[in-house]
Every structure is written in structure tokens, then in C-alpha cells.
CSV table of C-alpha atoms in Angstrom, one decimal:
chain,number,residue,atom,x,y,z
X,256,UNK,CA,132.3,108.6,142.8
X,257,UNK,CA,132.8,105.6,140.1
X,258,UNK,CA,128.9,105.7,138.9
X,259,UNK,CA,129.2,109.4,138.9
X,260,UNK,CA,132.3,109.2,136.5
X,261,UNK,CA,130.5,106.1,134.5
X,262,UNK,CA,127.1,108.2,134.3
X,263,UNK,CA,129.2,111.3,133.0
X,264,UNK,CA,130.6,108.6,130.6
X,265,UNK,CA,127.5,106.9,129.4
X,266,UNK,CA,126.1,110.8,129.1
X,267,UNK,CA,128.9,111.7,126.7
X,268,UNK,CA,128.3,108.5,124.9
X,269,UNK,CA,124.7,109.8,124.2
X,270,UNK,CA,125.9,113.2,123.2
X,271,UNK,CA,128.5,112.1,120.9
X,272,UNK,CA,126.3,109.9,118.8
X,273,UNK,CA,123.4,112.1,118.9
X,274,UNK,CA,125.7,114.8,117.3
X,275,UNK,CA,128.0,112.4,115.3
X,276,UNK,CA,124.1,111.4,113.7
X,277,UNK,CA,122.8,114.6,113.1
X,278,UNK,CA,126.0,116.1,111.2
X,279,UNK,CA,126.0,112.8,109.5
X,280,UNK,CA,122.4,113.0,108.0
X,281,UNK,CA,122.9,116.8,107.4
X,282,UNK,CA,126.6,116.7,106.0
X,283,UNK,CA,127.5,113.5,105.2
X,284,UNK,CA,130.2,110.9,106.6
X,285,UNK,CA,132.9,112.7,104.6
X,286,UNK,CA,132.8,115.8,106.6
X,287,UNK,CA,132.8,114.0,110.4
X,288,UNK,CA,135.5,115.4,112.2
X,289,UNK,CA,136.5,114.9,115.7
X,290,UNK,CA,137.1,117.9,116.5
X,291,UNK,CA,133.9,119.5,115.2
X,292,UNK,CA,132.4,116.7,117.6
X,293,UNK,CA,134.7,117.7,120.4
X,294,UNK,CA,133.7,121.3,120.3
X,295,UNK,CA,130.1,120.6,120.2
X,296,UNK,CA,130.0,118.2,123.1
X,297,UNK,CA,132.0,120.5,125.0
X,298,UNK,CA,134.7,117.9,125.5
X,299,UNK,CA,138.4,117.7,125.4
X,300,UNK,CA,139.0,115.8,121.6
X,301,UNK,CA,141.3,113.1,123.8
X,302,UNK,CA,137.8,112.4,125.7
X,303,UNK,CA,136.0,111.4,122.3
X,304,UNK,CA,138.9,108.6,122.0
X,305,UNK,CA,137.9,107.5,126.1
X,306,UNK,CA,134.1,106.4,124.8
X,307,UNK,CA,135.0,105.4,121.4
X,308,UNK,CA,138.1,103.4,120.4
X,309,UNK,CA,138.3,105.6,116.9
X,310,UNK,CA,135.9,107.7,115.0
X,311,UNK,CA,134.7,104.6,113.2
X,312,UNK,CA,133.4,103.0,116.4
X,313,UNK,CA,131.3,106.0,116.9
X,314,UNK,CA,129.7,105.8,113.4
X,315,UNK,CA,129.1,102.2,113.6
X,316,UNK,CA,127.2,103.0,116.5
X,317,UNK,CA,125.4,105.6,114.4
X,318,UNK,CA,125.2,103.5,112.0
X,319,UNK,CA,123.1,100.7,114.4
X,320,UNK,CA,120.4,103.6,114.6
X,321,UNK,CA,120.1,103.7,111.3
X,322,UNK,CA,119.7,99.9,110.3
X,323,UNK,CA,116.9,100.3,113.3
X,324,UNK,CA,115.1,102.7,111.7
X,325,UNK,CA,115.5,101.0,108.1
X,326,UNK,CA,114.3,97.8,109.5
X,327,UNK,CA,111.4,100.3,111.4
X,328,UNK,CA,110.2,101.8,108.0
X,329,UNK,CA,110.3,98.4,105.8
X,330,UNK,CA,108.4,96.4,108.9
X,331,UNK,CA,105.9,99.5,108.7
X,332,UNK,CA,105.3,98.9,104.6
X,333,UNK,CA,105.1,95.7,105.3
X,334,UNK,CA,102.2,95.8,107.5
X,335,UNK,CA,100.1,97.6,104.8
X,336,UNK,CA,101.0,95.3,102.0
X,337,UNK,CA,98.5,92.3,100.5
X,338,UNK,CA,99.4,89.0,101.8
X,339,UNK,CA,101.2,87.8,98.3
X,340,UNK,CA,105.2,86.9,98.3
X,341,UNK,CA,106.2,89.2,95.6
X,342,UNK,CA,103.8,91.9,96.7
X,343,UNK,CA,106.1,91.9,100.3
X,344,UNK,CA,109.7,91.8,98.1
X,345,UNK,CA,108.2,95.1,95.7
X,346,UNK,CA,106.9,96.9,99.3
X,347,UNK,CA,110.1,95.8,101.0
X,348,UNK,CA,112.5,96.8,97.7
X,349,UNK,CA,110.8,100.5,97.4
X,350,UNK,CA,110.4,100.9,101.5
X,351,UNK,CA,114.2,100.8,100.8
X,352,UNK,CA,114.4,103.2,98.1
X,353,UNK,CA,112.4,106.0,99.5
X,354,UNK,CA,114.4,105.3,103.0
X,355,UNK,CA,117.1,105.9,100.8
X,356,UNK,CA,115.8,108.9,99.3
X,357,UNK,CA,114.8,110.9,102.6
X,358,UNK,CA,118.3,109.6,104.5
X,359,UNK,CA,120.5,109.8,102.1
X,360,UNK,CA,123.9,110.6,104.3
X,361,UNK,CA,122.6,108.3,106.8
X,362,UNK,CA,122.2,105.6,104.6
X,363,UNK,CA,125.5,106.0,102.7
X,364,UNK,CA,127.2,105.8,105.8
X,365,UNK,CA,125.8,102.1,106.3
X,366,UNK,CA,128.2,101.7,103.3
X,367,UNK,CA,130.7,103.9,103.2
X,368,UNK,CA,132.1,103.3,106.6
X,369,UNK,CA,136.0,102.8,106.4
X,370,UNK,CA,137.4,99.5,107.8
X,371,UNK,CA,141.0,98.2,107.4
X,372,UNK,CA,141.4,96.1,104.5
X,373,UNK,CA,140.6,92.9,104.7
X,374,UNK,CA,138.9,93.2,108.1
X,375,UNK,CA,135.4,91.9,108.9
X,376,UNK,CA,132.5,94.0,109.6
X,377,UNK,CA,131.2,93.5,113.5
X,378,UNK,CA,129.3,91.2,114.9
X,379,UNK,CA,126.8,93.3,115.2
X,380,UNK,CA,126.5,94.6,111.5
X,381,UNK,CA,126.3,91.0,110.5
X,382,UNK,CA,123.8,90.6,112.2
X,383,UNK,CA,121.7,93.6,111.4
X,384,UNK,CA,122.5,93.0,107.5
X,385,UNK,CA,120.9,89.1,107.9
X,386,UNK,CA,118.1,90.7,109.8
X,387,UNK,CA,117.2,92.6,106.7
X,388,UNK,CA,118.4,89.9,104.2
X,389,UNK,CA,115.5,87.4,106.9
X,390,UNK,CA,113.2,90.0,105.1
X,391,UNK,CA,114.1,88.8,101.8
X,392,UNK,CA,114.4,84.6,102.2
X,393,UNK,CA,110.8,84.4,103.6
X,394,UNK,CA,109.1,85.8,100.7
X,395,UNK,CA,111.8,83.8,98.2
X,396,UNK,CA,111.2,80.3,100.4
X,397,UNK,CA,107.3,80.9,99.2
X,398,UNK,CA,107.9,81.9,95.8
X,399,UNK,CA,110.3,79.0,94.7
X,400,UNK,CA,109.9,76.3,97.0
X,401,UNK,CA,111.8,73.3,94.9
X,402,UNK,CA,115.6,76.0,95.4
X,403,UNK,CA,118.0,74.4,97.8
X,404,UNK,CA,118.9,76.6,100.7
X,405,UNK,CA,122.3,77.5,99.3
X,406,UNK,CA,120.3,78.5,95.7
X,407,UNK,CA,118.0,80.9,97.9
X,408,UNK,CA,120.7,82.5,100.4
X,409,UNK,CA,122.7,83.2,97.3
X,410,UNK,CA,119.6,85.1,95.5
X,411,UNK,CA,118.5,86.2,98.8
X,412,UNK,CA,121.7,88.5,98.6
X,413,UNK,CA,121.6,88.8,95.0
X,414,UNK,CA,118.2,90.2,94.9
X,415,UNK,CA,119.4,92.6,98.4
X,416,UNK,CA,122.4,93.6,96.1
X,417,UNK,CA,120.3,94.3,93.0
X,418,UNK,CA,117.8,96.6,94.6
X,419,UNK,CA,120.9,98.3,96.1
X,420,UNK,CA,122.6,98.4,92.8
X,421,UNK,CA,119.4,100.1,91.1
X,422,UNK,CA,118.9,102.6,94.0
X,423,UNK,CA,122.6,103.7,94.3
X,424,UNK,CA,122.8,104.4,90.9
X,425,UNK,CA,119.2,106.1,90.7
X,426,UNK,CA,120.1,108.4,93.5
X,427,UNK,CA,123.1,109.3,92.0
X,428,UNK,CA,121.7,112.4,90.2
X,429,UNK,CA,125.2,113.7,88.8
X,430,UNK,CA,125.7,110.3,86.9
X,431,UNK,CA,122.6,108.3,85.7
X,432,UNK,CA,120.1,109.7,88.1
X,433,UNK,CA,116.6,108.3,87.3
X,434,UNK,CA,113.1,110.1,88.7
X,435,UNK,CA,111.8,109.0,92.0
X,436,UNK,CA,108.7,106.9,90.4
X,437,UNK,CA,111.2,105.5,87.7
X,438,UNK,CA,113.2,104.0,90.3
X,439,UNK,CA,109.9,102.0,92.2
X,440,UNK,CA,109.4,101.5,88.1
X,441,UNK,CA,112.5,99.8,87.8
X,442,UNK,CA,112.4,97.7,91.4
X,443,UNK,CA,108.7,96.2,90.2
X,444,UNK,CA,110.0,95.4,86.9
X,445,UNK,CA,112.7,93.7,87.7
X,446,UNK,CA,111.4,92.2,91.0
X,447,UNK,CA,107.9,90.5,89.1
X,448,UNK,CA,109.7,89.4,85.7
X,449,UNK,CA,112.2,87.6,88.3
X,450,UNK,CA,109.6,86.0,90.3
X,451,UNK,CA,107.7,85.1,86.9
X,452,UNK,CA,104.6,87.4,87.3
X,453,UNK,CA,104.8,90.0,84.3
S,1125,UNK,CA,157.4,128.4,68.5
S,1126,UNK,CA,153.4,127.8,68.9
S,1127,UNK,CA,153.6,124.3,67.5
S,1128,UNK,CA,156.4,123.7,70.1
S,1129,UNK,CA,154.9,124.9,73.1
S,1130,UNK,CA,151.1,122.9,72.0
S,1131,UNK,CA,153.8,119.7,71.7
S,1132,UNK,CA,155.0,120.2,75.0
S,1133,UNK,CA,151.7,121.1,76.4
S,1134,UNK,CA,150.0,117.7,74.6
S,1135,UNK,CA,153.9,115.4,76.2
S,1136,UNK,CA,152.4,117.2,79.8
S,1137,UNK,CA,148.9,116.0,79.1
S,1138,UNK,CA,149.6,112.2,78.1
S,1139,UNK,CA,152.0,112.1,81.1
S,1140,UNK,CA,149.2,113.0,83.3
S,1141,UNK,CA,146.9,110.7,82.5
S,1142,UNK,CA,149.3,108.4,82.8
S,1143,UNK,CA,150.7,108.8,86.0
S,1144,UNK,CA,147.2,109.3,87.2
S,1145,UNK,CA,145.9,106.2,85.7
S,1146,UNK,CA,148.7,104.4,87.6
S,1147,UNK,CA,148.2,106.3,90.6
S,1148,UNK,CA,144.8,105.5,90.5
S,1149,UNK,CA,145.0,101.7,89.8
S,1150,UNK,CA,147.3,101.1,92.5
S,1151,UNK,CA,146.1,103.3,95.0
S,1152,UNK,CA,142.4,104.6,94.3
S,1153,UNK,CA,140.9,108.2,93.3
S,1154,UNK,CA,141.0,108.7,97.4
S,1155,UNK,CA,145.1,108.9,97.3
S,1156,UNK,CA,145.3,111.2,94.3
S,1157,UNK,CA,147.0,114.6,94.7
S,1158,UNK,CA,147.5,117.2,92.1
S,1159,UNK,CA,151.0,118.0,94.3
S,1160,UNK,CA,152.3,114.1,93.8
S,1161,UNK,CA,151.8,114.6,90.3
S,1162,UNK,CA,153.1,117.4,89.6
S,1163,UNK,CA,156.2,116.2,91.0
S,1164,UNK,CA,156.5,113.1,89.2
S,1165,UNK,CA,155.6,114.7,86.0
S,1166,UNK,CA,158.3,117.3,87.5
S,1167,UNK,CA,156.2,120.2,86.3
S,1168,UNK,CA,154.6,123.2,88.6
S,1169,UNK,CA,151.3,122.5,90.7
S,1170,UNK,CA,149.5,125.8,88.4
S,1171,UNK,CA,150.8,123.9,85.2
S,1172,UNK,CA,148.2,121.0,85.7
S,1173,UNK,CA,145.7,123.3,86.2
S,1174,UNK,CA,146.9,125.1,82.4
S,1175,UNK,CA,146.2,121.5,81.1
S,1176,UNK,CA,143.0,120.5,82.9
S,1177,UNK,CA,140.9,122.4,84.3
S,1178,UNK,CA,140.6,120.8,87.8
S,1179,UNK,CA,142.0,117.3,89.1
S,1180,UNK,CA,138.6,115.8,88.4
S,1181,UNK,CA,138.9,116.3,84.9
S,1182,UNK,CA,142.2,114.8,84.8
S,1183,UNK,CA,140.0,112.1,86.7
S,1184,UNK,CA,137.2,112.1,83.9
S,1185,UNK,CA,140.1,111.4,81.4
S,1186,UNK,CA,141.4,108.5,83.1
S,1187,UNK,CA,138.1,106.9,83.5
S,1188,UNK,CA,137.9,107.6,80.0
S,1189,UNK,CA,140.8,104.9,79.2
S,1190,UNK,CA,138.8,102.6,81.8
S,1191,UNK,CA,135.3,102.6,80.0
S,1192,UNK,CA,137.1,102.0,76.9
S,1193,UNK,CA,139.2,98.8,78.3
S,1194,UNK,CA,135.9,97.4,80.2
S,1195,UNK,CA,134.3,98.0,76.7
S,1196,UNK,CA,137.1,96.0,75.4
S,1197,UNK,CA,136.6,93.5,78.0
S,1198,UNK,CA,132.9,92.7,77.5
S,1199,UNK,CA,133.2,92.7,73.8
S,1200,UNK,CA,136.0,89.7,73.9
S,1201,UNK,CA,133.8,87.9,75.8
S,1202,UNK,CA,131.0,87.9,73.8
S,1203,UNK,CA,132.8,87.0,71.1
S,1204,UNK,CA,133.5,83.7,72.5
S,1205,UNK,CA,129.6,83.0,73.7
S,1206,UNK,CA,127.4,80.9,72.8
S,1207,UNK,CA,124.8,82.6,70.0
S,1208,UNK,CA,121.7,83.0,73.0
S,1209,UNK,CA,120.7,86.2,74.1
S,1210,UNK,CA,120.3,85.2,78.2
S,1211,UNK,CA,123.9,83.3,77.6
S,1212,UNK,CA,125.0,86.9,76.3
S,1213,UNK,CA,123.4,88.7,79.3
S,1214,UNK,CA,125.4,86.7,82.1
S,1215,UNK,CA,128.6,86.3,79.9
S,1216,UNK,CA,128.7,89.9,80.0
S,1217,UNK,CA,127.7,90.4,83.5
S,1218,UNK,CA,130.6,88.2,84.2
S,1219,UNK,CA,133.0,89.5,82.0
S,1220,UNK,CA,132.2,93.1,84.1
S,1221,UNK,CA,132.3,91.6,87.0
S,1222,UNK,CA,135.8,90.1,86.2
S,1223,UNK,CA,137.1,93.1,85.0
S,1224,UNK,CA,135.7,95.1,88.4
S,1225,UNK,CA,137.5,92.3,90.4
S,1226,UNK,CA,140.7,93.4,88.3
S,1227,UNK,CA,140.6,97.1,88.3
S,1228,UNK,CA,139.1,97.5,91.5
S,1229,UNK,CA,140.6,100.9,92.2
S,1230,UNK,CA,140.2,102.0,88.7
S,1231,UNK,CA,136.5,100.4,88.4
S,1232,UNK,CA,135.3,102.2,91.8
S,1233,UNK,CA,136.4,106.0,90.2
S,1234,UNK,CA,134.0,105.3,87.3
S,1235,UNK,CA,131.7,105.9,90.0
S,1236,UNK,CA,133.4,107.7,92.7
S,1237,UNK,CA,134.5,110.5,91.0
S,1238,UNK,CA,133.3,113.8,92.4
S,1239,UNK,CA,131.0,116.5,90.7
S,1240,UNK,CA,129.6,119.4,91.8
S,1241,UNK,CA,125.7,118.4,93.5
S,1242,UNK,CA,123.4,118.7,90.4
S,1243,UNK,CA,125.6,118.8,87.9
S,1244,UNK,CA,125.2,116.8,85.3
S,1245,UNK,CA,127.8,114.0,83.8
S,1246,UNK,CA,129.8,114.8,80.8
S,1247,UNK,CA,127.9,113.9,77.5
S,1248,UNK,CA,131.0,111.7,77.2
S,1249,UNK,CA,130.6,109.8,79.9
S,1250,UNK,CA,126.5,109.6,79.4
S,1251,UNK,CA,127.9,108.6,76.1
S,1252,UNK,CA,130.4,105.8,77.6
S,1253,UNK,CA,127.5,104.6,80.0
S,1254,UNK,CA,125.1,104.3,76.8
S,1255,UNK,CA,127.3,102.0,75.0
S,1256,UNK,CA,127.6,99.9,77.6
S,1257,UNK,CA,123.4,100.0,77.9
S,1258,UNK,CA,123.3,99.0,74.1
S,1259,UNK,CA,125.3,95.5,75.3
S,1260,UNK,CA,122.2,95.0,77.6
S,1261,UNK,CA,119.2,96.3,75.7
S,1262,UNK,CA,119.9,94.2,72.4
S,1263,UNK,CA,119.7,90.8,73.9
S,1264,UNK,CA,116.5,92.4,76.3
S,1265,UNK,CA,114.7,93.0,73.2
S,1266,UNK,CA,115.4,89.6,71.7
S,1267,UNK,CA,114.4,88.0,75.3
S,1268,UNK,CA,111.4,90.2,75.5
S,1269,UNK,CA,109.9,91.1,72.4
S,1270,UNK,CA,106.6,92.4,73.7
S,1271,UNK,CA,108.1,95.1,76.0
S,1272,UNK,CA,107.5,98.5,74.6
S,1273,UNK,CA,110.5,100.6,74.2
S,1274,UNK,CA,110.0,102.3,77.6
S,1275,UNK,CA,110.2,99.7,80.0
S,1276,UNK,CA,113.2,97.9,77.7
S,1277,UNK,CA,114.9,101.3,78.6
S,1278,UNK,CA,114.2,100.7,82.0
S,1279,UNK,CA,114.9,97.2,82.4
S,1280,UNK,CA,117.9,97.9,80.6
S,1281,UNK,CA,119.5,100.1,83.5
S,1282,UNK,CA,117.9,98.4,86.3
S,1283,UNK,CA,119.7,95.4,84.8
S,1284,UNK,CA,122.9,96.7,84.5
S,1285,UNK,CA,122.4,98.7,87.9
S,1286,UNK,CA,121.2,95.0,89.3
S,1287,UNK,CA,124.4,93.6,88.5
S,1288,UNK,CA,126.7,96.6,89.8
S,1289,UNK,CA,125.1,96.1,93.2
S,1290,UNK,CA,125.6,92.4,93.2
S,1291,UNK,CA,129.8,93.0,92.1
S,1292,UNK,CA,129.8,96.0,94.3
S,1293,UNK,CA,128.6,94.4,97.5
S,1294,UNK,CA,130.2,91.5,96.6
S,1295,UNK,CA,134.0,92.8,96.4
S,1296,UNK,CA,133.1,94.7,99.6
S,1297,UNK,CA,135.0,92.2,101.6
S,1298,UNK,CA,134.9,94.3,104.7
S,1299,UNK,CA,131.1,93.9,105.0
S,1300,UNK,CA,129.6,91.1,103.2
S,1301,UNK,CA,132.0,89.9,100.9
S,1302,UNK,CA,131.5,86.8,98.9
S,1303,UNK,CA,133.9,84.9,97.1
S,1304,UNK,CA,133.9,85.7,93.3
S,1305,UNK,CA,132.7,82.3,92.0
S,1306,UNK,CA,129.6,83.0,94.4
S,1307,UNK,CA,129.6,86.4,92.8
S,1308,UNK,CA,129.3,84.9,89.3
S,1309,UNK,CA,126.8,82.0,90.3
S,1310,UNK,CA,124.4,85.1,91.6
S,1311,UNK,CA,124.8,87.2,88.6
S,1312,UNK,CA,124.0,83.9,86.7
S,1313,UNK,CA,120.9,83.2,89.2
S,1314,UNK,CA,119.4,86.2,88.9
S,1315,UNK,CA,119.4,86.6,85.0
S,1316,UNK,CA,118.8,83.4,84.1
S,1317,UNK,CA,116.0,83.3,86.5
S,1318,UNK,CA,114.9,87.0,85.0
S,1319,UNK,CA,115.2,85.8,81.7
S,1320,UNK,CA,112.9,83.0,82.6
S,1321,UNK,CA,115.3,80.6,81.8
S,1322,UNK,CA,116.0,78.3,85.3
């Protein structure tokens, strides 16, 4: 009887994040209810709170999907890119931007997720944001090999944070929105004046 | 009579902004409701709506007072920096980082605001955002006086959206906070190293 109750469980689990990611990408992270996810599932709304401790632990887990399928797309550009150190941070910056682009909710929910102040992201979140910023510090260890390690992790995030910066802003198209090809513009511009090759 | 009811209507306005501005400083655009204003102002709910036309652009005039004091901000800064165009680009960079840091409710609805999907930004605020470009694209054209016009327009706003992402991710303590002197030694990392100048 237990595994039948901790297959029904670990079913449920399944369900709600499949649904939790699908309204995500289609409505946004705003617009997540429980109870919407309740009546879809089929379940009681108490049982969402059985699987999940709040809502928020059930779009962190969403959340882990994406950062999979980010890391998926810029290991994918990265394959197909020439074998130069600035080449892989422009592929890698504009991977970014067009995942962006084509998973928008999704990837606004990477950010957007509510925590209580002054509480620290999970484990697991750190560790998926140094996965990507590992991404970064290779490239940057080649192209300046005289910076101390503190130097690079500092530009390491600087540089994450600054092709964040220009896509946030870019994709914002009631504010300053900028055209798709502008936005790889602006990633190559800045990316090659600040490794010194334009 | 006419001249009585535009005075009153003018008092209601000011104290609006006002308690919004407040309301917004202390608690963020999130916690702003047209029903808690309306009862400190101690007018009707429907008489905010015969001043502005919906809570955002009672929003739109409060952000209006923050571009102007971040303007204020940056300017007072320069005027104590050194006469070098890349000394000028991290000096401001700072100075808007600072002032984020300080405002952080207020900073965050400059962006955060909502609009209707599509809709453009007020010519005001377009206007607000391009005086702020003008403190980046003078020093860019001293620093670079080869680039055409096109990509100094560019660089210009991937600059300044560089830097937003580096402030932005960096007062995110929840995530991947960093502490602000390690926020202003990346801002001063990355330009310097973009100017060409480290």
C-alpha cells in the first residue's frame, strides 16, 4: 500500500510541474494560481501543499527545467562555434538572447521567483547559476591570462550580468525595446571591444 | 468657482503623487492600491481616477520625480570627477548604482511599471531615458572617435543596459547578491576594461 500511495505521490509531482510549466511559458509567473493547478490536476488544492511545501517550491522545480534546457541550447551553439575564446562568449551571450526571446515567461520566472527577504536562493539554483557562469570563466581564463582569480569571478558575473542587462531591456518592447538583430548587435559590440578585438 | 474647483483638483493631484511616491519608496509599486490612497488622501476611490487616468499613470508621474532625482544624482557626481571620459563613464555608473542601492523600491518601478503588451512608453519617459543616454554617449564618442553614429547609439544602450544588469543582479540578494563595493569594482572592471583602459 505505501509505494502505491508514494507512486500516486511521485505521479502528482510530475503532473503538477508539467502544468505549473506549461501555464508558466504560456501565461507567465504572475498568473500561477494554485487553484487553477488544483483543478487541472484533478486534485484537492490541500494536496498541491502535500508535494510542494508552497507554490514557490513548485516553480523552483519548474524553474530547474528551465536552467536545463538553457544550459541544453548554449552547449548546442557552442558545439557549432570556431574554436576562438571570444567567438564562444558572443555564441554563448546570443544563445542566451534568443533563449530568451522564444521563452520569455519561462525565462522570467528564473528571475522573478519570490523569496523572503533576505533569504538565499537553494542549493540547487546556486549551483545551476555557477554552472552557466563555468560557461563564462573558461573562455575569460584564455582571454586574459595575467587576471587573478578574484578579478575573473568578479567579470565572470559582470559580463553574465551585462548580457542580462542588455537582453532584459531589449526584450522589454513597451520601454526601450531594441530589434532582435540589434540586440546580437549590441552583445558582439560590447562583448569584442571588451575582450580588445574591435 | 472654476478656478476653485481646478485648485482643489491640482491640491488632490500633488497629494497623490505624494503619498504614492512614499508609498512606493517604502513599500514598492507591488503594495500600491488606488483604495489605500484614496483613503489617505481622504477623497473617493472614482475621484483618483477624475485626476489620473489609471493608477499607472499616477505611477508614470512618480517615476517622473525619480528620473529627475537620479538625473540629479549622476550630474553631482560628475561634477566632482576627474576631467577623463572612462573616469566619467564609471563615476556615473557608480553614482546609478548608488542611487539604485538607495531607492530600491522607487528605482525598480522605473522599470516595473506595467503597460499594456505593445504599447509603447510615454514620449516623456523615452525622453527621461534619452537624457540619461546623452550621459553615456558623450564620453563614448570622446573614447571612440572612429565609431560611426550607429554603433555609438548602440553601444550607448548596451552600455547603460550592461550596467543595469550588473546593479540589478547585484541588489538581488536573494539569488546572487554581491556586496556593493563588489558591485562597484565590476562596473569599474568592465568599463575600464571596455574602454581599453586596464
Amino acid at each position: 500500500m505505501a509505494g502505491k500511495v508514494a507512486q500516486r505521490r511521485a505521479a502528482l509531482r510530475e503532473d503538477l510541474i508539467n502544468i505549473a510549466q506549461r501555464r508558466i511559458a504560456e501565461d507567465g509567473l504572475q498568473a500561477l494560481r494554485a487553484r487553477d493547478l488544483a483543478t487541472e490536476a484533478g486534485c484537492a488544492l490541500g494536496a498541491i501543499y502535500n508535494v510542494f511545501g508552497d507554490l514557490n517550491d513548485l516553480v523552483l522545480a519548474v524553474n530547474a527545467r528551465t536552467f536545463h534546457a538553457l544550459g541544453a541550447d548554449v552547449a548546442a551553439a557552442l558545439a557549432e562555434a570556431p574554436q576562438d575564446p571570444v567567438d564562444h562568449l558572443v555564441v554563448m551571450a546570443q544563445a542566451y538572447h534568443h533563449f530568451a526571446a522564444a521563452h520569455l515567461h519561462s525565462w522570467r520566472a528564473l528571475f522573478d521567483v519570490e523569496r523572503a527577504p533576505d533569504t538565499a536562493a537553494p542549493d540547487w539554483y546556486l549551483h545551476e547559476m555557477g554552472q552557466l557562469f563555468t560557461y563564462i570563466s573558461d573562455p575569460l581564463a584564455v582571454i586574459f591570462p595575467a587576471r587573478d582569480p578574484q578579478d575573473l569571478a568578479l567579470l565572470t558575473r559582470a559580463l553574465f550580468s551585462s548580457v542580462h542587462g542588455i537582453v532584459l531591456l531589449g526584450l522589454d518592447g513597451a520601454s526601450a525595446g531594441v530589434p532582435s538583430d540589434d540586440i546580437d548587435r549590441m552583445i558582439a559590440l560590447v562583448l569584442r571591444q571588451f575582450a580588445g578585438r574591435e
